[in-house]
Amino acid sequence: MYFRALKFLSYFIEMALFGLFGKTKKENLNKGLEKTKESVFKKLARVVVGKSKVDDEVLDNLEEVLITSDVGVETTVRIIERIEERVQRDKYMGVDELNRVLKEEIVALLKENTVNDAASFELPENGVPYVIMVVGVNGVGKTTTIGKLAYKFKEAGKKVVLGAADTFRAAAVDQLVIWADRVGVPIVKQAMGADPASVAYDTLSKAKADGADVVIIDTAGRLHNKINLMNELTKIKNVMKKVLPEAPNEVLLVLDGSTGQNAYEQAKQFTLATEVNALAITKLDGTAKGGVVIGISDQFKIPVKYIGIGEKIEDLQVFNREEFVDSLFS
């Protein structure tokens, strides 16, 4: 009986801890989106004041709320059209239902335009390093995102190697070295002004020789013009293929969510410069412009894979559309 009681107590503690830590990610997300959520809800409250049902006036005002919350004009129009269809189909929709319907239609829209976002920091186990090339303008949190990614992969039991291929900016290599030391992962670097493609080649060669699971390559945030940037990124990719033909597996564009509409322009420029297939949107905790995640995810048809919701090393999350929309509008 004693052992049964002990076993039950152990099980109870395990479940309690599971519940405690299972909530952490969502609680951090809620906290990280606090400023956006507060801004959105104040605006939504004005939309429905004095109204009992969703009519044209409510929808016009809702359209303004979404646009001023940096969801973007095109995405906002699509959301409003979907809600209009629901109103016409249901004949009557009370304003108390608006929040629920808004969440459902945004999630449905994002599901149509992006791949499944129920991702994790697990990687294919095929004996070949998974290569992530990180791009983005200076100041968006690119180096910090690389450091946090390295931490997440290491926590998941992966062997990580970093490559400091942004050799054009004086502080870039030093900053990445600091992150490598902090996380406890090796880094490959050369002197400032060195050929970035050469750094990428050396990094992949080391990763392959050492049996690494994941390689994260930093690249220059800005060159003299878009042609130079395109040529440089193409050269890095071509050189990496000499070591690992499938590299890079992921071209991750880092965007600063606090810049709102400017993030759209950055996404446009970089998707023209190289084949971006994943997005990370940072600094969402310090802004009321979190709606930009919805617009960018919808408009560029590129999955938002990670979001940054704080300054701590663990404050980088895999993006989950349902959880994000629920946190934003609940």
mmCIF file of N, CA, C and O in Angstrom, residues 246-326:
data_model
loop_
_atom_site.group_PDB
_atom_site.id
_atom_site.type_symbol
_atom_site.label_atom_id
_atom_site.label_comp_id
_atom_site.label_asym_id
_atom_site.label_seq_id
_atom_site.Cartn_x
_atom_site.Cartn_y
_atom_site.Cartn_z
ATOM 1 N N GLU A 246 22.117 19.428 -50.877
ATOM 2 C CA GLU A 246 20.769 19.883 -50.518
ATOM 3 C C GLU A 246 20.762 21.239 -49.812
ATOM 4 O O GLU A 246 19.704 21.808 -49.561
ATOM 5 N N ALA A 247 21.933 21.733 -49.468
ATOM 6 C CA ALA A 247 22.013 22.987 -48.695
ATOM 7 C C ALA A 247 21.747 24.206 -49.573
ATOM 8 O O ALA A 247 22.080 24.208 -50.756
ATOM 9 N N PRO A 248 21.138 25.251 -48.981
ATOM 10 C CA PRO A 248 20.551 25.282 -47.641
ATOM 11 C C PRO A 248 19.159 24.650 -47.637
ATOM 12 O O PRO A 248 18.393 24.833 -48.571
ATOM 13 N N ASN A 249 18.854 23.930 -46.569
ATOM 14 C CA ASN A 249 17.513 23.346 -46.443
ATOM 15 C C ASN A 249 16.471 24.412 -46.151
ATOM 16 O O ASN A 249 15.300 24.262 -46.498
ATOM 17 N N GLU A 250 16.917 25.472 -45.503
ATOM 18 C CA GLU A 250 15.993 26.533 -45.094
ATOM 19 C C GLU A 250 16.664 27.891 -45.275
ATOM 20 O O GLU A 250 17.810 28.081 -44.865
ATOM 21 N N VAL A 251 15.968 28.813 -45.946
ATOM 22 C CA VAL A 251 16.406 30.209 -46.009
ATOM 23 C C VAL A 251 15.429 30.994 -45.142
ATOM 24 O O VAL A 251 14.275 31.200 -45.516
ATOM 25 N N LEU A 252 15.911 31.392 -43.971
ATOM 26 C CA LEU A 252 15.063 32.005 -42.951
ATOM 27 C C LEU A 252 15.220 33.521 -42.971
ATOM 28 O O LEU A 252 16.297 34.043 -42.709
ATOM 29 N N LEU A 253 14.142 34.217 -43.295
ATOM 30 C CA LEU A 253 14.141 35.683 -43.294
ATOM 31 C C LEU A 253 13.659 36.186 -41.940
ATOM 32 O O LEU A 253 12.570 35.832 -41.499
ATOM 33 N N VAL A 254 14.490 37.006 -41.289
ATOM 34 C CA VAL A 254 14.130 37.584 -39.999
ATOM 35 C C VAL A 254 13.586 38.991 -40.215
ATOM 36 O O VAL A 254 14.221 39.820 -40.873
ATOM 37 N N LEU A 255 12.399 39.261 -39.666
ATOM 38 C CA LEU A 255 11.745 40.553 -39.786
ATOM 39 C C LEU A 255 11.446 41.120 -38.405
ATOM 40 O O LEU A 255 11.147 40.368 -37.477
ATOM 41 N N ASP A 256 11.524 42.434 -38.287
ATOM 42 C CA ASP A 256 11.229 43.123 -37.032
ATOM 43 C C ASP A 256 9.749 43.483 -37.011
ATOM 44 O O ASP A 256 9.298 44.362 -37.750
ATOM 45 N N GLY A 257 8.973 42.792 -36.153
ATOM 46 C CA GLY A 257 7.533 43.036 -36.096
ATOM 47 C C GLY A 257 7.174 44.437 -35.666
ATOM 48 O O GLY A 257 6.104 44.946 -36.021
ATOM 49 N N SER A 258 8.061 45.098 -34.919
ATOM 50 C CA SER A 258 7.753 46.438 -34.416
ATOM 51 C C SER A 258 7.791 47.498 -35.504
ATOM 52 O O SER A 258 7.346 48.620 -35.287
ATOM 53 N N THR A 259 8.309 47.150 -36.689
ATOM 54 C CA THR A 259 8.363 48.130 -37.785
ATOM 55 C C THR A 259 7.070 48.163 -38.589
ATOM 56 O O THR A 259 6.925 48.986 -39.500
ATOM 57 N N GLY A 260 6.134 47.283 -38.269
ATOM 58 C CA GLY A 260 4.830 47.317 -38.937
ATOM 59 C C GLY A 260 4.925 47.166 -40.440
ATOM 60 O O GLY A 260 5.463 46.179 -40.947
ATOM 61 N N GLN A 261 4.420 48.156 -41.154
ATOM 62 C CA GLN A 261 4.352 48.080 -42.614
ATOM 63 C C GLN A 261 5.727 47.977 -43.269
ATOM 64 O O GLN A 261 5.866 47.435 -44.370
ATOM 65 N N ASN A 262 6.758 48.482 -42.615
ATOM 66 C CA ASN A 262 8.105 48.391 -43.176
ATOM 67 C C ASN A 262 8.555 46.936 -43.282
ATOM 68 O O ASN A 262 9.353 46.587 -44.153
ATOM 69 N N ALA A 263 8.043 46.083 -42.402
ATOM 70 C CA ALA A 263 8.381 44.663 -42.455
ATOM 71 C C ALA A 263 7.871 44.033 -43.750
ATOM 72 O O ALA A 263 8.502 43.127 -44.310
ATOM 73 N N TYR A 264 6.720 44.514 -44.247
ATOM 74 C CA TYR A 264 6.197 44.021 -45.521
ATOM 75 C C TYR A 264 7.176 44.325 -46.658
ATOM 76 O O TYR A 264 7.435 43.489 -47.519
ATOM 77 N N GLU A 265 7.717 45.553 -46.647
ATOM 78 C CA GLU A 265 8.644 45.962 -47.703
ATOM 79 C C GLU A 265 9.924 45.142 -47.635
ATOM 80 O O GLU A 265 10.468 44.734 -48.664
ATOM 81 N N GLN A 266 10.413 44.885 -46.423
ATOM 82 C CA GLN A 266 11.613 44.059 -46.273
ATOM 83 C C GLN A 266 11.362 42.643 -46.800
ATOM 84 O O GLN A 266 12.208 42.069 -47.490
ATOM 85 N N ALA A 267 10.197 42.104 -46.473
ATOM 86 C CA ALA A 267 9.850 40.768 -46.950
ATOM 87 C C ALA A 267 9.798 40.744 -48.474
ATOM 88 O O ALA A 267 10.281 39.800 -49.113
ATOM 89 N N LYS A 268 9.234 41.794 -49.052
ATOM 90 C CA LYS A 268 9.143 41.890 -50.514
ATOM 91 C C LYS A 268 10.522 41.907 -51.146
ATOM 92 O O LYS A 268 10.790 41.193 -52.123
ATOM 93 N N GLN A 269 11.429 42.726 -50.605
ATOM 94 C CA GLN A 269 12.765 42.863 -51.179
ATOM 95 C C GLN A 269 13.563 41.568 -51.067
ATOM 96 O O GLN A 269 14.240 41.150 -52.017
ATOM 97 N N PHE A 270 13.506 40.921 -49.917
ATOM 98 C CA PHE A 270 14.303 39.712 -49.732
ATOM 99 C C PHE A 270 13.738 38.513 -50.474
ATOM 100 O O PHE A 270 14.491 37.643 -50.907
ATOM 101 N N THR A 271 12.417 38.453 -50.638
ATOM 102 C CA THR A 271 11.851 37.348 -51.410
ATOM 103 C C THR A 271 12.184 37.503 -52.892
ATOM 104 O O THR A 271 12.212 36.514 -53.629
ATOM 105 N N LEU A 272 12.454 38.736 -53.323
ATOM 106 C CA LEU A 272 12.921 38.957 -54.690
ATOM 107 C C LEU A 272 14.408 38.633 -54.821
ATOM 108 O O LEU A 272 14.875 38.190 -55.870
ATOM 109 N N ALA A 273 15.158 38.844 -53.739
ATOM 110 C CA ALA A 273 16.616 38.655 -53.776
ATOM 111 C C ALA A 273 17.025 37.194 -53.663
ATOM 112 O O ALA A 273 18.042 36.786 -54.209
ATOM 113 N N THR A 274 16.222 36.389 -52.942
ATOM 114 C CA THR A 274 16.584 34.983 -52.763
ATOM 115 C C THR A 274 15.336 34.165 -52.481
ATOM 116 O O THR A 274 14.263 34.719 -52.239
ATOM 117 N N GLU A 275 15.471 32.855 -52.501
ATOM 118 C CA GLU A 275 14.318 31.969 -52.313
ATOM 119 C C GLU A 275 14.074 31.735 -50.826
ATOM 120 O O GLU A 275 14.519 30.730 -50.263
ATOM 121 N N VAL A 276 13.360 32.633 -50.220
ATOM 122 C CA VAL A 276 13.019 32.515 -48.801
ATOM 123 C C VAL A 276 11.918 31.468 -48.632
ATOM 124 O O VAL A 276 10.922 31.494 -49.355
ATOM 125 N N ASN A 277 12.103 30.538 -47.695
ATOM 126 C CA ASN A 277 11.057 29.526 -47.463
ATOM 127 C C ASN A 277 10.608 29.435 -46.010
ATOM 128 O O ASN A 277 9.857 28.539 -45.636
ATOM 129 N N ALA A 278 11.077 30.384 -45.173
ATOM 130 C CA ALA A 278 10.624 30.426 -43.776
ATOM 131 C C ALA A 278 10.833 31.836 -43.239
ATOM 132 O O ALA A 278 11.742 32.551 -43.678
ATOM 133 N N LEU A 279 9.988 32.232 -42.287
ATOM 134 C CA LEU A 279 10.068 33.573 -41.701
ATOM 135 C C LEU A 279 10.164 33.488 -40.181
ATOM 136 O O LEU A 279 9.591 32.600 -39.552
ATOM 137 N N ALA A 280 10.918 34.440 -39.623
ATOM 138 C CA ALA A 280 10.937 34.633 -38.171
ATOM 139 C C ALA A 280 10.598 36.097 -37.929
ATOM 140 O O ALA A 280 11.209 36.984 -38.532
ATOM 141 N N ILE A 281 9.614 36.364 -37.096
ATOM 142 C CA ILE A 281 9.198 37.740 -36.809
ATOM 143 C C ILE A 281 9.509 38.038 -35.350
ATOM 144 O O ILE A 281 9.014 37.365 -34.453
ATOM 145 N N THR A 282 10.347 39.045 -35.131
ATOM 146 C CA THR A 282 10.895 39.323 -33.808
ATOM 147 C C THR A 282 10.257 40.547 -33.158
ATOM 148 O O THR A 282 9.482 41.274 -33.774
ATOM 149 N N LYS A 283 10.599 40.768 -31.892
ATOM 150 C CA LYS A 283 10.278 41.975 -31.124
ATOM 151 C C LYS A 283 8.776 42.238 -30.991
ATOM 152 O O LYS A 283 8.342 43.390 -30.903
ATOM 153 N N LEU A 284 7.988 41.178 -30.962
ATOM 154 C CA LEU A 284 6.536 41.348 -30.858
ATOM 155 C C LEU A 284 6.103 41.792 -29.473
ATOM 156 O O LEU A 284 5.013 42.347 -29.315
ATOM 157 N N ASP A 285 6.944 41.554 -28.487
ATOM 158 C CA ASP A 285 6.592 41.927 -27.120
ATOM 159 C C ASP A 285 6.651 43.432 -26.885
ATOM 160 O O ASP A 285 5.995 43.954 -25.989
ATOM 161 N N GLY A 286 7.409 44.154 -27.691
ATOM 162 C CA GLY A 286 7.594 45.587 -27.464
ATOM 163 C C GLY A 286 6.758 46.465 -28.357
ATOM 164 O O GLY A 286 7.003 47.662 -28.489
ATOM 165 N N THR A 287 5.756 45.886 -29.018
ATOM 166 C CA THR A 287 4.993 46.652 -30.001
ATOM 167 C C THR A 287 3.509 46.312 -29.934
ATOM 168 O O THR A 287 3.118 45.268 -29.420
ATOM 169 N N ALA A 288 2.693 47.227 -30.471
ATOM 170 C CA ALA A 288 1.255 46.967 -30.619
ATOM 171 C C ALA A 288 0.945 46.582 -32.060
ATOM 172 O O ALA A 288 -0.194 46.635 -32.501
ATOM 173 N N LYS A 289 1.983 46.182 -32.806
ATOM 174 C CA LYS A 289 1.822 45.904 -34.234
ATOM 175 C C LYS A 289 1.893 44.415 -34.550
ATOM 176 O O LYS A 289 2.303 44.020 -35.637
ATOM 177 N N GLY A 290 1.496 43.582 -33.592
ATOM 178 C CA GLY A 290 1.562 42.142 -33.779
ATOM 179 C C GLY A 290 0.700 41.621 -34.915
ATOM 180 O O GLY A 290 0.918 40.509 -35.411
ATOM 181 N N GLY A 291 -0.260 42.414 -35.358
ATOM 182 C CA GLY A 291 -1.102 42.013 -36.491
ATOM 183 C C GLY A 291 -0.315 41.795 -37.764
ATOM 184 O O GLY A 291 -0.799 41.138 -38.685
ATOM 185 N N VAL A 292 0.900 42.322 -37.804
ATOM 186 C CA VAL A 292 1.751 42.176 -38.982
ATOM 187 C C VAL A 292 2.037 40.701 -39.263
ATOM 188 O O VAL A 292 2.236 40.311 -40.422
ATOM 189 N N VAL A 293 2.043 39.863 -38.233
ATOM 190 C CA VAL A 293 2.286 38.429 -38.412
ATOM 191 C C VAL A 293 1.219 37.815 -39.303
ATOM 192 O O VAL A 293 1.510 37.012 -40.191
ATOM 193 N N ILE A 294 -0.038 38.215 -39.088
ATOM 194 C CA ILE A 294 -1.154 37.682 -39.875
ATOM 195 C C ILE A 294 -1.022 38.097 -41.332
ATOM 196 O O ILE A 294 -1.143 37.276 -42.244
ATOM 197 N N GLY A 295 -0.761 39.394 -41.555
ATOM 198 C CA GLY A 295 -0.667 39.900 -42.922
ATOM 199 C C GLY A 295 0.486 39.305 -43.702
ATOM 200 O O GLY A 295 0.329 38.897 -44.858
ATOM 201 N N ILE A 296 1.659 39.245 -43.085
ATOM 202 C CA ILE A 296 2.833 38.708 -43.780
ATOM 203 C C ILE A 296 2.664 37.227 -44.064
ATOM 204 O O ILE A 296 2.984 36.743 -45.153
ATOM 205 N N SER A 297 2.141 36.493 -43.080
ATOM 206 C CA SER A 297 1.905 35.063 -43.264
ATOM 207 C C SER A 297 0.957 34.810 -44.430
ATOM 208 O O SER A 297 1.153 33.892 -45.226
ATOM 209 N N ASP A 298 -0.065 35.655 -44.552
ATOM 210 C CA ASP A 298 -1.056 35.494 -45.619
ATOM 211 C C ASP A 298 -0.522 35.950 -46.974
ATOM 212 O O ASP A 298 -0.604 35.228 -47.962
ATOM 213 N N GLN A 299 0.056 37.140 -47.027
ATOM 214 C CA GLN A 299 0.383 37.748 -48.308
ATOM 215 C C GLN A 299 1.552 37.097 -49.032
ATOM 216 O O GLN A 299 1.569 37.022 -50.261
ATOM 217 N N PHE A 300 2.549 36.639 -48.285
ATOM 218 C CA PHE A 300 3.744 36.118 -48.951
ATOM 219 C C PHE A 300 3.717 34.609 -49.140
ATOM 220 O O PHE A 300 4.610 34.041 -49.779
ATOM 221 N N LYS A 301 2.693 33.958 -48.614
ATOM 222 C CA LYS A 301 2.541 32.503 -48.784
ATOM 223 C C LYS A 301 3.806 31.765 -48.341
ATOM 224 O O LYS A 301 4.137 30.696 -48.858
ATOM 225 N N ILE A 302 4.525 32.357 -47.391
ATOM 226 C CA ILE A 302 5.710 31.740 -46.805
ATOM 227 C C ILE A 302 5.403 31.521 -45.325
ATOM 228 O O ILE A 302 4.952 32.440 -44.650
ATOM 229 N N PRO A 303 5.625 30.324 -44.812
ATOM 230 C CA PRO A 303 5.257 30.062 -43.419
ATOM 231 C C PRO A 303 6.065 30.878 -42.426
ATOM 232 O O PRO A 303 7.294 30.967 -42.528
ATOM 233 N N VAL A 304 5.366 31.514 -41.487
ATOM 234 C CA VAL A 304 6.035 32.109 -40.332
ATOM 235 C C VAL A 304 6.378 30.943 -39.419
ATOM 236 O O VAL A 304 5.490 30.275 -38.902
ATOM 237 N N LYS A 305 7.657 30.687 -39.245
ATOM 238 C CA LYS A 305 8.077 29.510 -38.489
ATOM 239 C C LYS A 305 8.380 29.837 -37.027
ATOM 240 O O LYS A 305 8.112 29.037 -36.140
ATOM 241 N N TYR A 306 8.936 31.029 -36.787
ATOM 242 C CA TYR A 306 9.303 31.413 -35.420
ATOM 243 C C TYR A 306 8.838 32.832 -35.125
ATOM 244 O O TYR A 306 8.799 33.684 -36.015
ATOM 245 N N ILE A 307 8.515 33.081 -33.852
ATOM 246 C CA ILE A 307 8.203 34.441 -33.406
ATOM 247 C C ILE A 307 9.003 34.739 -32.142
ATOM 248 O O ILE A 307 9.179 33.885 -31.282
ATOM 249 N N GLY A 308 9.476 35.976 -32.056
ATOM 250 C CA GLY A 308 10.218 36.427 -30.888
ATOM 251 C C GLY A 308 9.314 37.248 -29.992
ATOM 252 O O GLY A 308 8.762 38.264 -30.429
ATOM 253 N N ILE A 309 9.154 36.824 -28.738
ATOM 254 C CA ILE A 309 8.193 37.486 -27.842
ATOM 255 C C ILE A 309 8.850 37.956 -26.542
ATOM 256 O O ILE A 309 8.179 38.121 -25.528
ATOM 257 N N GLY A 310 10.162 38.177 -26.578
ATOM 258 C CA GLY A 310 10.847 38.650 -25.379
ATOM 259 C C GLY A 310 12.346 38.617 -25.558
ATOM 260 O O GLY A 310 12.863 38.124 -26.571
ATOM 261 N N GLU A 311 13.060 39.141 -24.571
ATOM 262 C CA GLU A 311 14.515 39.250 -24.664
ATOM 263 C C GLU A 311 15.250 38.034 -24.125
ATOM 264 O O GLU A 311 16.433 37.851 -24.397
ATOM 265 N N LYS A 312 14.577 37.198 -23.345
ATOM 266 C CA LYS A 312 15.248 36.042 -22.755
ATOM 267 C C LYS A 312 15.616 35.023 -23.824
ATOM 268 O O LYS A 312 14.991 34.969 -24.892
ATOM 269 N N ILE A 313 16.607 34.217 -23.513
ATOM 270 C CA ILE A 313 17.113 33.247 -24.485
ATOM 271 C C ILE A 313 16.049 32.236 -24.910
ATOM 272 O O ILE A 313 16.069 31.716 -26.023
ATOM 273 N N GLU A 314 15.075 31.979 -24.019
ATOM 274 C CA GLU A 314 14.018 31.018 -24.340
ATOM 275 C C GLU A 314 12.807 31.680 -25.004
ATOM 276 O O GLU A 314 11.828 31.005 -25.326
ATOM 277 N N ASP A 315 12.869 32.993 -25.228
ATOM 278 C CA ASP A 315 11.708 33.726 -25.760
ATOM 279 C C ASP A 315 11.628 33.729 -27.282
ATOM 280 O O ASP A 315 11.294 34.739 -27.913
ATOM 281 N N LEU A 316 11.933 32.585 -27.873
ATOM 282 C CA LEU A 316 11.703 32.375 -29.297
ATOM 283 C C LEU A 316 10.816 31.147 -29.394
ATOM 284 O O LEU A 316 11.161 30.085 -28.872
ATOM 285 N N GLN A 317 9.671 31.294 -30.031
ATOM 286 C CA GLN A 317 8.720 30.186 -30.099
ATOM 287 C C GLN A 317 8.469 29.767 -31.533
ATOM 288 O O GLN A 317 8.527 30.577 -32.456
ATOM 289 N N VAL A 318 8.190 28.470 -31.698
ATOM 290 C CA VAL A 318 7.668 27.995 -32.975
ATOM 291 C C VAL A 318 6.281 28.584 -33.137
ATOM 292 O O VAL A 318 5.462 28.543 -32.220
ATOM 293 N N PHE A 319 6.015 29.174 -34.297
ATOM 294 C CA PHE A 319 4.730 29.828 -34.532
ATOM 295 C C PHE A 319 3.631 28.789 -34.735
ATOM 296 O O PHE A 319 3.750 27.871 -35.548
ATOM 297 N N ASN A 320 2.563 28.945 -33.976
ATOM 298 C CA ASN A 320 1.379 28.117 -34.135
ATOM 299 C C ASN A 320 0.202 29.055 -34.374
ATOM 300 O O ASN A 320 -0.133 29.870 -33.520
ATOM 301 N N ARG A 321 -0.403 28.965 -35.529
ATOM 302 C CA ARG A 321 -1.425 29.949 -35.927
ATOM 303 C C ARG A 321 -2.612 29.973 -34.977
ATOM 304 O O ARG A 321 -3.124 31.035 -34.643
ATOM 305 N N GLU A 322 -3.066 28.772 -34.546
ATOM 306 C CA GLU A 322 -4.228 28.726 -33.662
ATOM 307 C C GLU A 322 -3.924 29.408 -32.327
ATOM 308 O O GLU A 322 -4.718 30.206 -31.834
ATOM 309 N N GLU A 323 -2.775 29.079 -31.746
ATOM 310 C CA GLU A 323 -2.408 29.661 -30.458
ATOM 311 C C GLU A 323 -2.190 31.168 -30.585
ATOM 312 O O GLU A 323 -2.576 31.936 -29.696
ATOM 313 N N PHE A 324 -1.576 31.597 -31.683
ATOM 314 C CA PHE A 324 -1.306 33.020 -31.882
ATOM 315 C C PHE A 324 -2.603 33.809 -31.979
ATOM 316 O O PHE A 324 -2.780 34.819 -31.288
ATOM 317 N N VAL A 325 -3.501 33.376 -32.834
ATOM 318 C CA VAL A 325 -4.771 34.081 -33.030
ATOM 319 C C VAL A 325 -5.604 34.039 -31.750
ATOM 320 O O VAL A 325 -6.241 35.031 -31.372
ATOM 321 N N ASP A 326 -5.572 32.910 -31.050
ATOM 322 C CA ASP A 326 -6.315 32.800 -29.796
ATOM 323 C C ASP A 326 -5.766 33.798 -28.760
ATOM 324 O O ASP A 326 -6.536 34.459 -28.057
#
